[in-house]
Each structure stands twice: as structure tokens, then as C-alpha cells.
PDB file of C-alpha atoms and ligand atoms in Angstrom:
ATOM      1  CA  UNK A 134     -53.679 -64.875 159.847  1.00 80.00           C
ATOM      2  CA  UNK A 135     -56.266 -62.836 157.667  1.00 88.00           C
ATOM      3  CA  UNK A 136     -58.956 -64.160 154.958  1.00 97.00           C
ATOM      4  CA  UNK A 137     -61.009 -62.532 152.307  1.00 97.00           C
ATOM      5  CA  UNK A 138     -63.795 -64.756 153.000  1.00 98.00           C
ATOM      6  CA  UNK A 139     -63.387 -66.040 156.949  1.00 98.00           C
ATOM      7  CA  UNK A 140     -63.667 -64.624 160.089  1.00 98.00           C
ATOM      8  CA  UNK A 141     -61.454 -65.963 162.524  1.00 98.00           C
ATOM      9  CA  UNK A 142     -60.838 -64.901 165.987  1.00 97.00           C
ATOM     10  CA  UNK A 143     -59.312 -67.417 169.198  1.00 97.00           C
ATOM     11  CA  UNK A 144     -60.833 -66.968 172.633  1.00 97.00           C
ATOM     12  CA  UNK A 145     -60.082 -68.733 175.875  1.00 96.00           C
ATOM     13  CA  UNK A 146     -58.501 -71.863 173.571  1.00 97.00           C
ATOM     14  CA  UNK A 147     -61.475 -71.676 171.611  1.00 98.00           C
ATOM     15  CA  UNK A 148     -61.420 -70.738 167.744  1.00 98.00           C
ATOM     16  CA  UNK A 149     -64.664 -69.110 166.200  1.00 98.00           C
ATOM     17  CA  UNK A 150     -64.517 -69.642 162.453  1.00 98.00           C
ATOM     18  CA  UNK A 151     -67.012 -67.532 160.407  1.00 98.00           C
ATOM     19  CA  UNK A 152     -67.837 -67.826 156.934  1.00 98.00           C
ATOM     20  CA  UNK A 153     -68.566 -64.641 155.792  1.00 98.00           C
ATOM     21  CA  UNK A 154     -70.199 -63.870 152.494  1.00 98.00           C
ATOM     22  CA  UNK A 155     -73.475 -63.003 154.083  1.00 97.00           C
ATOM     23  CA  UNK A 156     -74.827 -61.236 150.743  1.00 97.00           C
ATOM     24  CA  UNK A 157     -74.413 -64.979 149.133  1.00 98.00           C
ATOM     25  CA  UNK A 158     -75.770 -66.790 152.231  1.00 98.00           C
ATOM     26  CA  UNK A 159     -72.208 -67.720 153.071  1.00 98.00           C
ATOM     27  CA  UNK A 160     -72.337 -70.065 149.714  1.00 98.00           C
ATOM     28  CA  UNK A 161     -68.877 -71.781 149.317  1.00 98.00           C
ATOM     29  CA  UNK A 162     -67.175 -70.438 146.060  1.00 97.00           C
ATOM     30  CA  UNK A 163     -63.729 -71.874 145.227  1.00 96.00           C
ATOM     31  CA  UNK A 164     -62.309 -69.303 147.548  1.00 97.00           C
ATOM     32  CA  UNK A 165     -64.258 -70.307 150.580  1.00 98.00           C
ATOM     33  CA  UNK A 166     -63.221 -73.647 150.039  1.00 98.00           C
ATOM     34  CA  UNK A 167     -59.357 -72.846 149.841  1.00 98.00           C
ATOM     35  CA  UNK A 168     -59.723 -70.520 152.738  1.00 98.00           C
ATOM     36  CA  UNK A 169     -61.363 -73.146 154.854  1.00 98.00           C
ATOM     37  CA  UNK A 170     -58.494 -75.578 154.091  1.00 98.00           C
ATOM     38  CA  UNK A 171     -55.747 -73.205 154.977  1.00 98.00           C
ATOM     39  CA  UNK A 172     -57.831 -72.460 158.450  1.00 98.00           C
ATOM     40  CA  UNK A 173     -58.221 -76.135 159.015  1.00 98.00           C
ATOM     41  CA  UNK A 174     -54.562 -76.703 158.934  1.00 98.00           C
ATOM     42  CA  UNK A 175     -53.607 -73.543 160.656  1.00 98.00           C
ATOM     43  CA  UNK A 176     -56.068 -74.489 163.509  1.00 98.00           C
ATOM     44  CA  UNK A 177     -54.438 -77.829 163.895  1.00 98.00           C
ATOM     45  CA  UNK A 178     -50.908 -76.678 164.316  1.00 97.00           C
ATOM     46  CA  UNK A 179     -51.875 -73.916 166.616  1.00 97.00           C
ATOM     47  CA  UNK A 180     -51.262 -75.347 169.941  1.00 95.00           C
ATOM     48  CA  UNK A 181     -53.403 -72.478 171.789  1.00 96.00           C
ATOM     49  CA  UNK A 182     -56.382 -73.919 169.952  1.00 98.00           C
ATOM     50  CA  UNK A 183     -58.130 -76.719 171.943  1.00 98.00           C
ATOM     51  CA  UNK A 184     -61.664 -76.972 170.132  1.00 98.00           C
ATOM     52  CA  UNK A 185     -63.358 -74.972 167.007  1.00 98.00           C
ATOM     53  CA  UNK A 186     -66.657 -73.561 166.191  1.00 99.00           C
ATOM     54  CA  UNK A 187     -67.984 -73.125 162.803  1.00 98.00           C
ATOM     55  CA  UNK A 188     -70.684 -70.616 162.245  1.00 98.00           C
ATOM     56  CA  UNK A 189     -72.190 -68.800 159.411  1.00 98.00           C
ATOM     57  CA  UNK A 190     -72.357 -64.977 158.974  1.00 98.00           C
ATOM     58  CA  UNK A 191     -75.604 -63.402 159.269  1.00 97.00           C
ATOM     59  CA  UNK A 192     -78.969 -64.363 160.828  1.00 95.00           C
ATOM     60  CA  UNK A 193     -80.188 -66.308 157.546  1.00 98.00           C
ATOM     61  CA  UNK A 194     -77.606 -68.581 156.810  1.00 98.00           C
ATOM     62  CA  UNK A 195     -74.783 -71.557 157.919  1.00 98.00           C
ATOM     63  CA  UNK A 196     -74.014 -71.915 154.356  1.00 98.00           C
ATOM     64  CA  UNK A 197     -76.518 -72.112 151.609  1.00 98.00           C
ATOM     65  CA  UNK A 198     -74.387 -74.611 149.617  1.00 97.00           C
ATOM     66  CA  UNK A 199     -71.505 -74.475 146.903  1.00 96.00           C
ATOM     67  CA  UNK A 200     -71.473 -71.553 144.791  1.00 96.00           C
ATOM     68  CA  UNK A 201     -74.477 -72.051 142.117  1.00 96.00           C
ATOM     69  CA  UNK A 202     -72.322 -69.352 140.065  1.00 95.00           C
ATOM     70  CA  UNK A 203     -69.172 -71.563 139.654  1.00 94.00           C
ATOM     71  CA  UNK A 204     -71.164 -74.850 139.338  1.00 95.00           C
ATOM     72  CA  UNK A 205     -72.736 -73.519 136.344  1.00 95.00           C
ATOM     73  CA  UNK A 206     -69.307 -72.857 134.353  1.00 95.00           C
ATOM     74  CA  UNK A 207     -67.939 -76.160 135.267  1.00 95.00           C
ATOM     75  CA  UNK A 208     -66.862 -79.377 133.006  1.00 95.00           C
ATOM     76  CA  UNK A 209     -65.931 -82.630 133.508  1.00 96.00           C
ATOM     77  CA  UNK A 210     -62.357 -82.169 134.695  1.00 96.00           C
ATOM     78  CA  UNK A 211     -62.779 -79.183 136.680  1.00 95.00           C
ATOM     79  CA  UNK A 212     -66.051 -80.552 138.332  1.00 95.00           C
ATOM     80  CA  UNK A 213     -64.010 -83.642 139.574  1.00 96.00           C
ATOM     81  CA  UNK A 214     -61.539 -81.485 140.662  1.00 96.00           C
ATOM     82  CA  UNK A 215     -63.992 -79.196 142.720  1.00 96.00           C
ATOM     83  CA  UNK A 216     -65.672 -82.235 144.441  1.00 97.00           C
ATOM     84  CA  UNK A 217     -62.022 -83.510 145.531  1.00 97.00           C
ATOM     85  CA  UNK A 218     -60.870 -80.005 146.647  1.00 98.00           C
ATOM     86  CA  UNK A 219     -64.221 -79.842 148.738  1.00 98.00           C
ATOM     87  CA  UNK A 220     -63.785 -83.353 150.065  1.00 98.00           C
ATOM     88  CA  UNK A 221     -59.782 -82.573 151.085  1.00 98.00           C
ATOM     89  CA  UNK A 222     -60.956 -79.267 152.926  1.00 98.00           C
ATOM     90  CA  UNK A 223     -63.709 -81.253 154.992  1.00 98.00           C
ATOM     91  CA  UNK A 224     -61.281 -84.085 155.707  1.00 98.00           C
ATOM     92  CA  UNK A 225     -59.067 -81.566 156.927  1.00 98.00           C
ATOM     93  CA  UNK A 226     -61.410 -80.355 159.562  1.00 98.00           C
ATOM     94  CA  UNK A 227     -62.630 -83.628 160.286  1.00 98.00           C
ATOM     95  CA  UNK A 228     -59.094 -85.048 161.075  1.00 98.00           C
ATOM     96  CA  UNK A 229     -58.391 -81.842 162.978  1.00 97.00           C
ATOM     97  CA  UNK A 230     -57.315 -83.874 165.907  1.00 97.00           C
ATOM     98  CA  UNK A 231     -59.662 -81.211 168.179  1.00 98.00           C
ATOM     99  CA  UNK A 232     -62.836 -81.050 168.508  1.00 98.00           C
ATOM    100  CA  UNK A 233     -65.253 -78.870 165.706  1.00 98.00           C
ATOM    101  CA  UNK A 234     -68.707 -78.056 166.316  1.00 99.00           C
ATOM    102  CA  UNK A 235     -70.840 -76.618 163.882  1.00 99.00           C
ATOM    103  CA  UNK A 236     -72.970 -73.801 165.105  1.00 99.00           C
ATOM    104  CA  UNK A 237     -75.969 -74.022 162.305  1.00 98.00           C
ATOM    105  CA  UNK A 238     -77.471 -70.483 162.375  1.00 98.00           C
ATOM    106  CA  UNK A 239     -79.928 -71.022 159.184  1.00 98.00           C
ATOM    107  CA  UNK A 240     -80.095 -72.760 156.130  1.00 98.00           C
ATOM    108  CA  UNK A 241     -77.211 -75.425 155.977  1.00 98.00           C
ATOM    109  CA  UNK A 242     -78.295 -76.634 152.430  1.00 98.00           C
ATOM    110  CA  UNK A 243     -76.321 -78.767 149.730  1.00 98.00           C
ATOM    111  CA  UNK A 244     -72.277 -78.049 150.645  1.00 98.00           C
ATOM    112  CA  UNK A 245     -73.479 -76.240 153.915  1.00 98.00           C
ATOM    113  CA  UNK A 246     -75.354 -79.632 155.063  1.00 98.00           C
ATOM    114  CA  UNK A 247     -72.222 -81.426 153.993  1.00 98.00           C
ATOM    115  CA  UNK A 248     -69.848 -79.074 155.759  1.00 98.00           C
ATOM    116  CA  UNK A 249     -71.785 -79.133 159.066  1.00 99.00           C
ATOM    117  CA  UNK A 250     -71.355 -83.167 159.073  1.00 98.00           C
ATOM    118  CA  UNK A 251     -67.677 -83.045 158.466  1.00 98.00           C
ATOM    119  CA  UNK A 252     -68.019 -81.147 162.434  1.00 98.00           C
ATOM    120  CA  UNK A 253     -67.996 -83.551 165.199  1.00 98.00           C
ATOM    121  CA  UNK A 254     -70.765 -82.034 166.410  1.00 98.00           C
ATOM    122  CA  UNK A 255     -73.779 -79.916 165.497  1.00 98.00           C
ATOM    123  CA  UNK A 256     -76.237 -77.687 167.248  1.00 98.00           C
ATOM    124  CA  UNK A 257     -78.917 -75.654 165.657  1.00 98.00           C
ATOM    125  CA  UNK A 258     -80.578 -72.550 165.926  1.00 98.00           C
ATOM    126  CA  UNK A 259     -84.732 -73.242 165.586  1.00 98.00           C
ATOM    127  CA  UNK A 260     -84.678 -71.067 162.163  1.00 98.00           C
ATOM    128  CA  UNK A 261     -82.096 -73.956 160.749  1.00 98.00           C
ATOM    129  CA  UNK A 262     -82.885 -75.929 157.399  1.00 98.00           C
ATOM    130  CA  UNK A 263     -80.927 -78.650 156.376  1.00 98.00           C
ATOM    131  CA  UNK A 264     -81.068 -80.155 153.161  1.00 98.00           C
ATOM    132  CA  UNK A 265     -79.544 -81.872 149.998  1.00 98.00           C
ATOM    133  CA  UNK A 266     -81.191 -80.176 147.288  1.00 98.00           C
ATOM    134  CA  UNK A 267     -78.803 -81.322 144.552  1.00 98.00           C
ATOM    135  CA  UNK A 268     -81.541 -83.171 142.598  1.00 98.00           C
ATOM    136  CA  UNK A 269     -83.569 -79.778 142.197  1.00 98.00           C
ATOM    137  CA  UNK A 270     -80.660 -78.422 140.176  1.00 97.00           C
ATOM    138  CA  UNK A 271     -79.690 -81.913 138.301  1.00 97.00           C
ATOM    139  CA  UNK A 272     -76.896 -82.458 140.109  1.00 97.00           C
ATOM    140  CA  UNK A 273     -75.295 -85.138 142.617  1.00 97.00           C
ATOM    141  CA  UNK A 274     -73.694 -84.002 145.946  1.00 98.00           C
ATOM    142  CA  UNK A 275     -70.011 -83.721 145.860  1.00 97.00           C
ATOM    143  CA  UNK A 276     -68.820 -83.302 149.633  1.00 98.00           C
ATOM    144  CA  UNK A 277     -69.959 -85.885 150.758  1.00 97.00           C
ATOM    145  CA  UNK A 278     -73.705 -85.863 151.199  1.00 98.00           C
ATOM    146  CA  UNK A 279     -74.340 -89.481 149.538  1.00 98.00           C
ATOM    147  CA  UNK A 280     -71.574 -90.877 152.307  1.00 98.00           C
ATOM    148  CA  UNK A 281     -71.746 -89.059 155.476  1.00 98.00           C
ATOM    149  CA  UNK A 282     -75.457 -88.224 155.718  1.00 98.00           C
ATOM    150  CA  UNK A 283     -76.354 -91.946 155.592  1.00 98.00           C
ATOM    151  CA  UNK A 284     -73.618 -92.818 158.112  1.00 97.00           C
ATOM    152  CA  UNK A 285     -75.344 -90.126 160.608  1.00 98.00           C
ATOM    153  CA  UNK A 286     -79.184 -90.527 159.911  1.00 98.00           C
ATOM    154  CA  UNK A 287     -79.347 -94.249 158.483  1.00 98.00           C
ATOM    155  CA  UNK A 288     -80.179 -94.761 154.747  1.00 98.00           C
ATOM    156  CA  UNK A 289     -83.974 -94.257 154.726  1.00 98.00           C
ATOM    157  CA  UNK A 290     -83.696 -90.353 155.957  1.00 98.00           C
ATOM    158  CA  UNK A 291     -80.551 -90.003 153.755  1.00 98.00           C
ATOM    159  CA  UNK A 292     -82.524 -90.957 151.031  1.00 98.00           C
ATOM    160  CA  UNK A 293     -85.186 -88.975 151.740  1.00 98.00           C
ATOM    161  CA  UNK A 294     -83.444 -85.780 152.004  1.00 98.00           C
ATOM    162  CA  UNK A 295     -81.228 -86.921 148.906  1.00 98.00           C
ATOM    163  CA  UNK A 296     -83.951 -87.826 146.478  1.00 98.00           C
ATOM    164  CA  UNK A 297     -86.649 -85.204 147.862  1.00 98.00           C
ATOM    165  CA  UNK A 298     -84.372 -82.069 148.087  1.00 98.00           C
ATOM    166  CA  UNK A 299     -86.803 -81.153 150.965  1.00 98.00           C
ATOM    167  CA  UNK A 300     -85.728 -78.381 153.602  1.00 98.00           C
ATOM    168  CA  UNK A 301     -85.570 -80.251 157.109  1.00 98.00           C
ATOM    169  CA  UNK A 302     -86.772 -78.133 159.841  1.00 98.00           C
ATOM    170  CA  UNK A 303     -84.382 -78.208 162.994  1.00 98.00           C
ATOM    171  CA  UNK A 304     -86.891 -80.267 165.199  1.00 98.00           C
ATOM    172  CA  UNK A 305     -87.166 -82.880 162.664  1.00 98.00           C
ATOM    173  CA  UNK A 306     -83.206 -82.598 162.337  1.00 98.00           C
ATOM    174  CA  UNK A 307     -82.821 -83.238 165.613  1.00 98.00           C
ATOM    175  CA  UNK A 308     -85.322 -86.224 165.458  1.00 98.00           C
ATOM    176  CA  UNK A 309     -83.175 -87.493 162.619  1.00 98.00           C
ATOM    177  CA  UNK A 310     -80.026 -87.419 164.825  1.00 98.00           C
ATOM    178  CA  UNK A 311     -78.851 -84.994 162.470  1.00 98.00           C
ATOM    179  CA  UNK A 312     -78.107 -82.342 164.961  1.00 98.00           C
ATOM    180  CA  UNK A 313     -77.840 -82.848 168.633  1.00 98.00           C
ATOM    181  CA  UNK A 314     -79.239 -79.899 170.236  1.00 98.00           C
ATOM    182  CA  UNK A 315     -81.892 -77.012 168.989  1.00 98.00           C
ATOM    183  CA  UNK A 316     -81.966 -73.755 170.801  1.00 98.00           C
ATOM    184  CA  UNK A 317     -83.183 -69.948 170.092  1.00 98.00           C
ATOM    185  CA  UNK A 318     -81.261 -68.367 167.497  1.00 97.00           C
ATOM    186  CA  UNK A 319     -80.266 -65.675 169.787  1.00 98.00           C
ATOM    187  CA  UNK A 320     -78.828 -68.587 172.433  1.00 98.00           C
ATOM    188  CA  UNK A 321     -76.737 -70.235 169.371  1.00 98.00           C
ATOM    189  CA  UNK A 322     -73.342 -69.110 169.998  1.00 98.00           C
ATOM    190  CA  UNK A 323     -73.619 -68.821 173.695  1.00 98.00           C
ATOM    191  CA  UNK A 324     -74.778 -72.578 173.729  1.00 98.00           C
ATOM    192  CA  UNK A 325     -71.816 -73.178 171.512  1.00 98.00           C
ATOM    193  CA  UNK A 326     -69.344 -71.442 173.470  1.00 98.00           C
ATOM    194  CA  UNK A 327     -70.594 -73.387 176.682  1.00 98.00           C
ATOM    195  CA  UNK A 328     -70.766 -76.705 175.292  1.00 98.00           C
ATOM    196  CA  UNK A 329     -67.134 -76.318 173.505  1.00 98.00           C
ATOM    197  CA  UNK A 330     -66.043 -75.048 177.286  1.00 98.00           C
ATOM    198  CA  UNK A 331     -67.028 -78.106 178.733  1.00 97.00           C
ATOM    199  CA  UNK A 332     -65.472 -80.144 175.965  1.00 98.00           C
ATOM    200  CA  UNK A 333     -62.011 -78.558 175.932  1.00 97.00           C
ATOM    201  CA  UNK A 334     -61.930 -78.872 179.446  1.00 96.00           C
ATOM    202  CA  UNK A 335     -61.550 -82.529 179.066  1.00 97.00           C
ATOM    203  CA  UNK A 336     -58.481 -84.675 178.433  1.00 96.00           C
ATOM    204  CA  UNK A 337     -57.021 -83.117 174.716  1.00 96.00           C
ATOM    205  CA  UNK A 338     -55.530 -86.657 174.114  1.00 97.00           C
ATOM    206  CA  UNK A 339     -58.627 -88.729 174.870  1.00 97.00           C
ATOM    207  CA  UNK A 340     -60.808 -86.462 173.185  1.00 98.00           C
ATOM    208  CA  UNK A 341     -58.217 -86.835 169.880  1.00 97.00           C
ATOM    209  CA  UNK A 342     -58.526 -90.521 170.313  1.00 98.00           C
ATOM    210  CA  UNK A 343     -62.061 -90.695 170.587  1.00 98.00           C
ATOM    211  CA  UNK A 344     -62.925 -88.826 167.871  1.00 98.00           C
ATOM    212  CA  UNK A 345     -60.134 -91.101 165.772  1.00 97.00           C
ATOM    213  CA  UNK A 346     -61.480 -94.311 167.053  1.00 98.00           C
ATOM    214  CA  UNK A 347     -65.491 -93.459 166.082  1.00 98.00           C
ATOM    215  CA  UNK A 348     -64.219 -91.948 162.504  1.00 97.00           C
ATOM    216  CA  UNK A 349     -61.892 -95.094 161.825  1.00 97.00           C
ATOM    217  CA  UNK A 350     -64.205 -97.818 163.646  1.00 97.00           C
ATOM    218  CA  UNK A 351     -67.472 -96.359 161.295  1.00 96.00           C
ATOM    219  CA  UNK A 352     -65.141 -97.483 158.118  1.00 95.00           C
ATOM    220  CA  UNK A 353     -64.466-101.242 159.313  1.00 97.00           C
ATOM    221  CA  UNK A 354     -65.514-104.194 160.991  1.00 98.00           C
ATOM    222  CA  UNK A 355     -67.284-104.371 164.679  1.00 98.00           C
ATOM    223  CA  UNK A 356     -64.179-106.458 165.428  1.00 98.00           C
ATOM    224  CA  UNK A 357     -61.317-104.227 163.780  1.00 98.00           C
ATOM    225  CA  UNK A 358     -63.315-101.377 165.577  1.00 98.00           C
ATOM    226  CA  UNK A 359     -62.950-102.816 168.687  1.00 98.00           C
ATOM    227  CA  UNK A 360     -59.071-103.205 168.380  1.00 98.00           C
ATOM    228  CA  UNK A 361     -59.030 -99.513 167.380  1.00 98.00           C
ATOM    229  CA  UNK A 362     -60.641 -98.696 170.616  1.00 98.00           C
ATOM    230  CA  UNK A 363     -58.644-100.703 172.492  1.00 98.00           C
ATOM    231  CA  UNK A 364     -55.217 -99.312 171.154  1.00 98.00           C
ATOM    232  CA  UNK A 365     -56.925 -95.890 171.908  1.00 98.00           C
ATOM    233  CA  UNK A 366     -57.272 -97.339 175.568  1.00 98.00           C
ATOM    234  CA  UNK A 367     -53.836 -98.503 176.090  1.00 97.00           C
ATOM    235  CA  UNK A 368     -52.121 -95.441 174.550  1.00 97.00           C
ATOM    236  CA  UNK A 369     -53.995 -93.130 176.981  1.00 97.00           C
ATOM    237  CA  UNK A 370     -52.341 -95.374 179.680  1.00 96.00           C
ATOM    238  CA  UNK A 371     -49.007 -93.566 178.613  1.00 96.00           C
ATOM    239  CA  UNK A 372     -50.232 -89.755 179.175  1.00 97.00           C
ATOM    240  CA  UNK A 373     -49.936 -87.708 182.271  1.00 97.00           C
ATOM    241  CA  UNK A 374     -53.145 -86.580 181.600  1.00 97.00           C
ATOM    242  CA  UNK A 375     -54.626 -90.168 182.615  1.00 97.00           C
ATOM    243  CA  UNK A 376     -53.031 -90.395 185.807  1.00 97.00           C
ATOM    244  CA  UNK A 377     -54.118 -86.617 186.613  1.00 97.00           C
ATOM    245  CA  UNK A 378     -57.913 -87.562 185.558  1.00 97.00           C
ATOM    246  CA  UNK A 379     -58.382 -90.632 187.962  1.00 97.00           C
ATOM    247  CA  UNK A 380     -55.981 -89.129 190.784  1.00 97.00           C
ATOM    248  CA  UNK A 381     -58.093 -85.958 190.621  1.00 97.00           C
ATOM    249  CA  UNK A 382     -61.425 -88.110 190.785  1.00 97.00           C
ATOM    250  CA  UNK A 383     -59.981 -89.866 193.754  1.00 98.00           C
ATOM    251  CA  UNK A 384     -58.733 -86.733 195.427  1.00 98.00           C
ATOM    252  CA  UNK A 385     -62.516 -85.241 194.714  1.00 98.00           C
ATOM    253  CA  UNK A 386     -60.690 -82.102 192.525  1.00 97.00           C
ATOM    254  CA  UNK A 387     -61.387 -81.258 189.383  1.00 95.00           C
ATOM    255  CA  UNK A 388     -58.980 -82.384 186.829  1.00 96.00           C
ATOM    256  CA  UNK A 389     -56.183 -80.147 185.022  1.00 95.00           C
ATOM    257  CA  UNK A 390     -55.341 -81.813 182.028  1.00 96.00           C
ATOM    258  CA  UNK A 391     -52.114 -80.822 179.835  1.00 94.00           C
ATOM    259  CA  UNK A 392     -52.362 -82.561 176.533  1.00 93.00           C
ATOM    260  CA  UNK A 393     -49.271 -84.809 177.646  1.00 94.00           C
TER     261      UNK A 393
HETATM  262  N1  COA B 203     -74.975 -70.055 145.722  1.00 93.88           N
HETATM  263  C1  COA B 203     -74.866 -69.267 144.752  1.00 93.88           C
HETATM  264  N2  COA B 203     -75.149 -68.025 145.613  1.00 93.88           N
HETATM  265  C2  COA B 203     -76.530 -68.325 146.391  1.00 93.88           C
HETATM  266  C3  COA B 203     -76.593 -69.485 146.586  1.00 93.88           C
HETATM  267  C4  COA B 203     -75.991 -70.569 146.127  1.00 93.88           C
HETATM  268  N3  COA B 203     -75.707 -71.862 146.605  1.00 93.88           N
HETATM  269  N4  COA B 203     -77.671 -69.391 147.307  1.00 93.88           N
HETATM  270  C5  COA B 203     -78.205 -68.039 147.865  1.00 93.88           C
HETATM  271  N5  COA B 203     -77.405 -67.436 146.928  1.00 93.88           N
HETATM  272  C6  COA B 203     -77.233 -65.929 146.562  1.00 93.88           C
HETATM  273  C7  COA B 203     -78.565 -65.764 145.645  1.00 93.88           C
HETATM  274  O1  COA B 203     -78.024 -65.550 144.270  1.00 93.88           O
HETATM  275  C8  COA B 203     -78.570 -64.540 146.221  1.00 93.88           C
HETATM  276  O2  COA B 203     -78.008 -63.366 145.557  1.00 93.88           O
HETATM  277  P1  COA B 203     -78.434 -62.052 144.887  1.00 93.88           P
HETATM  278  O3  COA B 203     -78.792 -61.143 145.751  1.00 93.88           O
HETATM  279  O4  COA B 203     -77.036 -61.630 144.121  1.00 93.88           O
HETATM  280  O5  COA B 203     -79.442 -62.391 143.819  1.00 93.88           O
HETATM  281  C9  COA B 203     -78.437 -64.026 147.764  1.00 93.88           C
HETATM  282  O6  COA B 203     -77.558 -65.383 148.064  1.00 93.88           O
HETATM  283  C10 COA B 203     -79.980 -64.431 148.498  1.00 93.88           C
HETATM  284  O7  COA B 203     -80.438 -65.569 148.211  1.00 93.88           O
HETATM  285  P2  COA B 203     -81.960 -65.567 147.770  1.00 93.88           P
HETATM  286  O8  COA B 203     -82.530 -66.661 146.911  1.00 93.88           O
HETATM  287  O9  COA B 203     -82.437 -64.057 147.049  1.00 93.88           O
HETATM  288  O10 COA B 203     -82.661 -65.885 149.328  1.00 93.88           O
HETATM  289  P3  COA B 203     -83.838 -66.339 149.838  1.00 93.88           P
HETATM  290  O11 COA B 203     -84.229 -65.911 151.219  1.00 93.88           O
HETATM  291  O12 COA B 203     -84.972 -66.035 148.734  1.00 93.88           O
HETATM  292  O13 COA B 203     -83.961 -67.916 149.533  1.00 93.88           O
HETATM  293  C11 COA B 203     -82.397 -70.128 149.797  1.00 93.88           C
HETATM  294  C12 COA B 203     -83.004 -68.777 150.236  1.00 93.88           C
HETATM  295  C13 COA B 203     -81.270 -70.755 150.224  1.00 93.88           C
HETATM  296  C14 COA B 203     -83.921 -70.900 149.795  1.00 93.88           C
HETATM  297  C15 COA B 203     -82.270 -69.814 148.183  1.00 93.88           C
HETATM  298  O14 COA B 203     -81.061 -69.118 148.181  1.00 93.88           O
HETATM  299  C16 COA B 203     -81.371 -71.186 147.493  1.00 93.88           C
HETATM  300  O15 COA B 203     -82.469 -72.111 147.131  1.00 93.88           O
HETATM  301  N6  COA B 203     -80.493 -71.502 147.449  1.00 93.88           N
HETATM  302  C17 COA B 203     -79.947 -72.260 146.871  1.00 93.88           C
HETATM  303  C18 COA B 203     -79.868 -73.721 147.557  1.00 93.88           C
HETATM  304  C19 COA B 203     -79.158 -74.840 146.835  1.00 93.88           C
HETATM  305  O16 COA B 203     -79.532 -75.167 145.867  1.00 93.88           O
HETATM  306  N7  COA B 203     -77.971 -75.480 147.489  1.00 93.88           N
HETATM  307  C20 COA B 203     -77.226 -76.576 147.205  1.00 93.88           C
HETATM  308  C21 COA B 203     -76.600 -76.137 145.715  1.00 93.88           C
HETATM  309  S1  COA B 203     -75.561 -77.393 145.351  1.00 93.88           S
END
């Protein structure tokens, strides 16, 4: 599969998906959004892919936001349509059924921060900067900034970012829980790959059900969330992977999961 605005390479079960508009700091124009959606659907269906690492091209930016040139031309109807299309693309990544890791290599602003937040794990290089600067432009976030950000960093930190538009440096993003790890820039992709290799060595069904239980549980009551968890816990008992994982532990050997 080839794209105009993305690079896609698969190695040892990991898909490396790179947004490739470095001259525009990888800003999300309509084509990037459409291609990311296509890529997410293709990666979901590709059985050879066990996990995805998403990053931005060049040394400066993960994604510096939605393309402001596009936004400047939008009206009521196409503006709403643009937000909905972006949100659908982010759902496609979030519901890929496989772990998606954002390797944030620079600016992650507006749609870039929102894109990173739709990924299951975020790690950042030391030069990364996160922000929701939409209010500087007189607009509100459209790709989940008002919704995923408070779920990840809490209401206070979210409103701080959303109302001030300040760029949050990587160590502060770590403190807020917006990222899980900060590493030197030249080690970012190696660290991302190392983390993803460790994750995809685990049971694929267990990984998928864990992501689903977290996401669905966050949208409901504790009691209902516990039921979702119990259902997943019961469901994995039907898998060969559970038998293999438990047996391997008892036999003091590494488990070989098949996703069955
Ligand atoms: N949309 C469209 N183009 C963008 C962009 C965006 N969100 N962010 C950066 N670019 C473009 C710039 O217009 C510039 O293009 P040009 O060389 O054709 O003029 C190029 O990317 C480089 O950006 P530049 O501003 O020159 O880099 P910088 O290092 O001086 O500043 C930023 C970097 C990220 C601070 C600055 O680009 C910025 O504030 N971008 C907008 C961030 C934003 O508000 N995002 C939310 C949008 S809803």
C-alpha cells in the first residue's frame, strides 16, 4: 500500500507509520487524515502486523496541528464535517485491536496532540512539545482535545492546556501523565521499537481485550466496567494463548503466543 503523505514500513510484526510532510511540520491536511484512516483500516486487517508505531517525519515535529490553511477556508458545514472525519480516523486508530504507540519526536500541537492521545501509549523525545493552542486562533479543538485530554491528564491540567494554549515541555508532559517515557531524541525510535517488541511478545487476544476494557470502562460506571472486565477475563479462558501462557510459566519457559 502506498500513500502520498505517509510512509509505511513493516518489520518483525511492527508497522512503522510516519506522517511525511516535514516542510509543513506534518500538519494534518484532509489528505493526511484520509490516508491515516485508510492506513488504520489496512493495518487492522493485516494479520502480519501485531503493533503500530506512529511518528512524524523530520527532527522538529510529530504533527504541528490541523492544517491551518484548510481551516481558514472552512464554513459551518464543512468545518463540522472535517471534525467528524478526523474523529473517525482517530477512532480507527484507537480501535485497531492492536497496540498503537505514538513516538512523539517534536511538536505535538492541536491535532497532533489529539492524534497522539488516540494512541494507546505515548513516548516522547526530550525536545517534544505538547499543546492545544486552538484558542490562540479563535477556534476550539475538533479532534478530541476537549474530551481525551481531561480523561488522560485530569480536568485541571486539561483546562490549563486548553485555555492557555501553552506548549508543555516533555518533562511536564511526563509529570501530567500525558506521556509514559521521555528519551533523548536520537534514541526515540529505538526505545519505541524496544517497547513495542516487548508488548507484541504477549498474547494478542489479551492485549486487544485489555485495550477494549480500558476504553469501554472509561465511558461507563465502575460497576459496568467491572462487568466488562469480568467478561474479558472469562473470554480469554477460551483461548489457546491462555493455556500456553499459564503452562509456560509453570514450565519455566517463555510463552509462544499465536493469537488463537
Ligand atoms: N498548519 C499548516 N502549516 C503549518 C502548521 C499548521 N498547523 N504548523 C506549521 N506549519 C507550516 C508553517 O506555515 C511553515 O510553512 P512555510 O515554510 O511554508 O511558511 C512551516 O510549517 C514551518 O513552520 P514555522 O512556523 O516556520 O516553524 P517554527 O519553528 O517557526 O514554529 C511552530 C513552529 C509549531 C511553533 C509554529 O509552526 C506554529 O505555531 N504552528 C501552528 C501550531 C498550531 O496552532 N496548531 C494547531 C492548529 S489547530
